[in-house]
């Protein structure tokens, strides 16, 4: 049976999976990303080649797909800019890996390949038009349009939802990511604590606000902490605004939300839906389903492998 390799290169970890055409993971591997200041392309290249060699035993391999955190030149398979992985900026992934293994290579943004995994074998299987958001430290996203991955930037985390809002890592202001990501949750909570707002979080972080994590805020919310509950309701409200903007453009059938923060789904979904319904054109909001993603881990790498099958089918047909 045909199989493919999917590689997800993130800021801290590189995940490699060997996947069957049905989407079953046959083998997986995880390593730390060579991401020290000054790490050269040569070092990244050797690291990838050494680890891929271990996975490339199968005779029916159709190719290697990459999902990489950063801005990608798909056509040439080059990483244009990866803010969190400077060691791969400008790295010619496609050319380098194709030359080494004589197999087709595709390179995609990691959130886009995640979105494709949801369409291929996840929560989006039965929908043709989907907006996918991943809520982690930041916010990533991908768009599925007419059953295919929409090959745009899909940087949904940088949709502006407050014109004079908080500063964002992208150097703009008021981006969704500055209001509804893990990082935003922590910063928003600390700002209230510094102003003296009462909360059990003062104790749970031992008086050091900089030890706060989204998990601690989540736990406090479950125990009824008012500040923490308010923070998650705000996350829901801002997500509702951001998603309304996207649905007013794409009119998608489904919104799929994944990433680490969906553990807190019940704390933000009601507010999200209320705000979303208020701000989306009625005929569009009436039919859209807002659902949780299927994948927790491996999704970027599985999606990258899925894109290889799709591309190789196109070539064959
Ligand atoms: Zn931004």
GROMACS .gro file of N, CA and C in nm, residues 145-203:
model
  177
  145UNK      N    1  -1.133   2.529   0.086
  145UNK     CA    2  -1.231   2.588  -0.005
  145UNK      C    3  -1.258   2.489  -0.117
  146UNK      N    4  -1.386   2.456  -0.136
  146UNK     CA    5  -1.427   2.356  -0.235
  146UNK      C    6  -1.348   2.226  -0.219
  147UNK      N    7  -1.328   2.186  -0.097
  147UNK     CA    8  -1.262   2.058  -0.069
  147UNK      C    9  -1.111   2.060  -0.078
  148UNK      N   10  -1.056   2.173  -0.117
  148UNK     CA   11  -0.909   2.180  -0.133
  148UNK      C   12  -0.853   2.281  -0.034
  149UNK      N   13  -0.726   2.263  -0.002
  149UNK     CA   14  -0.658   2.362   0.081
  149UNK      C   15  -0.646   2.493   0.002
  150UNK      N   16  -0.700   2.599   0.058
  150UNK     CA   17  -0.689   2.730  -0.004
  150UNK      C   18  -0.546   2.778   0.013
  151UNK      N   19  -0.477   2.799  -0.098
  151UNK     CA   20  -0.334   2.828  -0.089
  151UNK      C   21  -0.308   2.977  -0.070
  152UNK      N   22  -0.364   3.028   0.038
  152UNK     CA   23  -0.338   3.168   0.074
  152UNK      C   24  -0.258   3.169   0.203
  153UNK      N   25  -0.243   3.288   0.261
  153UNK     CA   26  -0.166   3.297   0.385
  153UNK      C   27  -0.246   3.240   0.502
  154UNK      N   28  -0.377   3.269   0.506
  154UNK     CA   29  -0.466   3.222   0.613
  154UNK      C   30  -0.411   3.253   0.753
  155UNK      N   31  -0.351   3.370   0.768
  155UNK     CA   32  -0.299   3.410   0.899
  155UNK      C   33  -0.413   3.466   0.982
  156UNK      N   34  -0.505   3.377   1.022
  156UNK     CA   35  -0.628   3.423   1.089
  156UNK      C   36  -0.600   3.485   1.226
  157UNK      N   37  -0.486   3.453   1.285
  157UNK     CA   38  -0.450   3.511   1.415
  157UNK      C   39  -0.425   3.661   1.406
  158UNK      N   40  -0.403   3.710   1.285
  158UNK     CA   41  -0.369   3.852   1.271
  158UNK      C   42  -0.482   3.933   1.206
  159UNK      N   43  -0.602   3.877   1.209
  159UNK     CA   44  -0.722   3.955   1.177
  159UNK      C   45  -0.739   4.056   1.291
  160UNK      N   46  -0.760   4.182   1.256
  160UNK     CA   47  -0.770   4.285   1.361
  160UNK      C   48  -0.912   4.289   1.418
  161UNK      N   49  -0.922   4.282   1.551
  161UNK     CA   50  -1.054   4.284   1.613
  161UNK      C   51  -1.070   4.402   1.711
  162UNK      N   52  -0.963   4.478   1.733
  162UNK     CA   53  -0.968   4.602   1.813
  162UNK      C   54  -0.874   4.702   1.746
  163UNK      N   55  -0.927   4.809   1.685
  163UNK     CA   56  -0.840   4.898   1.607
  163UNK      C   57  -0.724   4.958   1.687
  164UNK      N   58  -0.748   4.993   1.812
  164UNK     CA   59  -0.639   5.051   1.892
  164UNK      C   60  -0.598   4.955   2.003
  165UNK      N   61  -0.604   4.828   1.971
  165UNK     CA   62  -0.586   4.725   2.075
  165UNK      C   63  -0.443   4.695   2.111
  166UNK      N   64  -0.428   4.582   2.179
  166UNK     CA   65  -0.296   4.543   2.231
  166UNK      C   66  -0.194   4.521   2.120
  167UNK      N   67  -0.069   4.546   2.153
  167UNK     CA   68   0.041   4.524   2.061
  167UNK      C   69   0.053   4.374   2.031
  168UNK      N   70   0.082   4.341   1.905
  168UNK     CA   71   0.094   4.200   1.867
  168UNK      C   72   0.238   4.169   1.826
  169UNK      N   73   0.274   4.040   1.832
  169UNK     CA   74   0.410   4.000   1.793
  169UNK      C   75   0.440   4.033   1.646
  170UNK      N   76   0.333   4.051   1.566
  170UNK     CA   77   0.354   4.085   1.424
  170UNK      C   78   0.378   4.234   1.404
  171UNK      N   79   0.382   4.311   1.511
  171UNK     CA   80   0.407   4.455   1.513
  171UNK      C   81   0.282   4.537   1.478
  172UNK      N   82   0.166   4.470   1.463
  172UNK     CA   83   0.041   4.544   1.445
  172UNK      C   84  -0.027   4.556   1.583
  173UNK      N   85  -0.148   4.609   1.584
  173UNK     CA   86  -0.222   4.625   1.709
  173UNK      C   87  -0.360   4.560   1.697
  174UNK      N   88  -0.405   4.501   1.807
  174UNK     CA   89  -0.543   4.455   1.814
  174UNK      C   90  -0.572   4.327   1.738
  175UNK      N   91  -0.469   4.246   1.709
  175UNK     CA   92  -0.490   4.120   1.637
  175UNK      C   93  -0.563   4.018   1.727
  176UNK      N   94  -0.638   3.929   1.663
  176UNK     CA   95  -0.709   3.823   1.737
  176UNK      C   96  -0.614   3.748   1.830
  177UNK      N   97  -0.492   3.723   1.781
  177UNK     CA   98  -0.393   3.649   1.861
  177UNK      C   99  -0.358   3.720   1.992
  178UNK      N  100  -0.370   3.852   1.994
  178UNK     CA  101  -0.339   3.927   2.116
  178UNK      C  102  -0.453   3.922   2.218
  179UNK      N  103  -0.565   3.855   2.180
  179UNK     CA  104  -0.683   3.851   2.267
  179UNK      C  105  -0.733   3.710   2.297
  180UNK      N  106  -0.694   3.613   2.215
  180UNK     CA  107  -0.757   3.482   2.232
  180UNK      C  108  -0.658   3.365   2.226
  181UNK      N  109  -0.530   3.392   2.245
  181UNK     CA  110  -0.430   3.284   2.244
  181UNK      C  111  -0.388   3.253   2.387
  182UNK      N  112  -0.308   3.150   2.404
  182UNK     CA  113  -0.255   3.117   2.536
  182UNK      C  114  -0.175   3.233   2.594
  183UNK      N  115  -0.094   3.294   2.507
  183UNK     CA  116  -0.013   3.407   2.554
  183UNK      C  117  -0.102   3.522   2.598
  184UNK      N  118  -0.210   3.548   2.522
  184UNK     CA  119  -0.302   3.657   2.555
  184UNK      C  120  -0.371   3.631   2.690
  185UNK      N  121  -0.409   3.507   2.714
  185UNK     CA  122  -0.476   3.473   2.839
  185UNK      C  123  -0.386   3.507   2.959
  186UNK      N  124  -0.260   3.469   2.947
  186UNK     CA  125  -0.165   3.495   3.057
  186UNK      C  126  -0.145   3.646   3.076
  187UNK      N  127  -0.123   3.717   2.965
  187UNK     CA  128  -0.096   3.862   2.976
  187UNK      C  129  -0.216   3.938   3.031
  188UNK      N  130  -0.334   3.900   2.983
  188UNK     CA  131  -0.458   3.965   3.027
  188UNK      C  132  -0.480   3.942   3.178
  189UNK      N  133  -0.454   3.819   3.223
  189UNK     CA  134  -0.474   3.786   3.364
  189UNK      C  135  -0.374   3.862   3.452
  190UNK      N  136  -0.249   3.863   3.410
  190UNK     CA  137  -0.146   3.933   3.489
  190UNK      C  138  -0.181   4.082   3.502
  191UNK      N  139  -0.228   4.140   3.392
  191UNK     CA  140  -0.261   4.282   3.395
  191UNK      C  141  -0.369   4.311   3.501
  192UNK      N  142  -0.470   4.222   3.512
  192UNK     CA  143  -0.572   4.242   3.615
  192UNK      C  144  -0.517   4.221   3.756
  193UNK      N  145  -0.432   4.120   3.771
  193UNK     CA  146  -0.375   4.093   3.903
  193UNK      C  147  -0.289   4.210   3.949
  194UNK      N  148  -0.216   4.268   3.855
  194UNK     CA  149  -0.131   4.383   3.889
  194UNK      C  150  -0.214   4.504   3.933
  195UNK      N  151  -0.337   4.508   3.879
  195UNK     CA  152  -0.425   4.619   3.918
  195UNK      C  153  -0.494   4.591   4.051
  196UNK      N  154  -0.471   4.472   4.107
  196UNK     CA  155  -0.527   4.442   4.239
  196UNK      C  156  -0.657   4.365   4.237
  197UNK      N  157  -0.699   4.315   4.120
  197UNK     CA  158  -0.824   4.238   4.113
  197UNK      C  159  -0.811   4.111   4.198
  198UNK      N  160  -0.915   4.081   4.276
  198UNK     CA  161  -0.914   3.962   4.362
  198UNK      C  162  -0.918   3.835   4.279
  199UNK      N  163  -0.837   3.737   4.317
  199UNK     CA  164  -0.840   3.609   4.245
  199UNK      C  165  -0.762   3.504   4.323
  200UNK      N  166  -0.807   3.380   4.315
  200UNK     CA  167  -0.734   3.271   4.381
  200UNK      C  168  -0.600   3.245   4.311
  201UNK      N  169  -0.582   3.305   4.193
  201UNK     CA  170  -0.457   3.284   4.120
  201UNK      C  171  -0.336   3.342   4.193
  202UNK      N  172  -0.363   3.440   4.279
  202UNK     CA  173  -0.252   3.496   4.357
  202UNK      C  174  -0.182   3.385   4.435
  203UNK      N  175  -0.262   3.295   4.489
  203UNK     CA  176  -0.203   3.185   4.566
  203UNK      C  177  -0.148   3.076   4.475
   0.00000   0.00000   0.00000
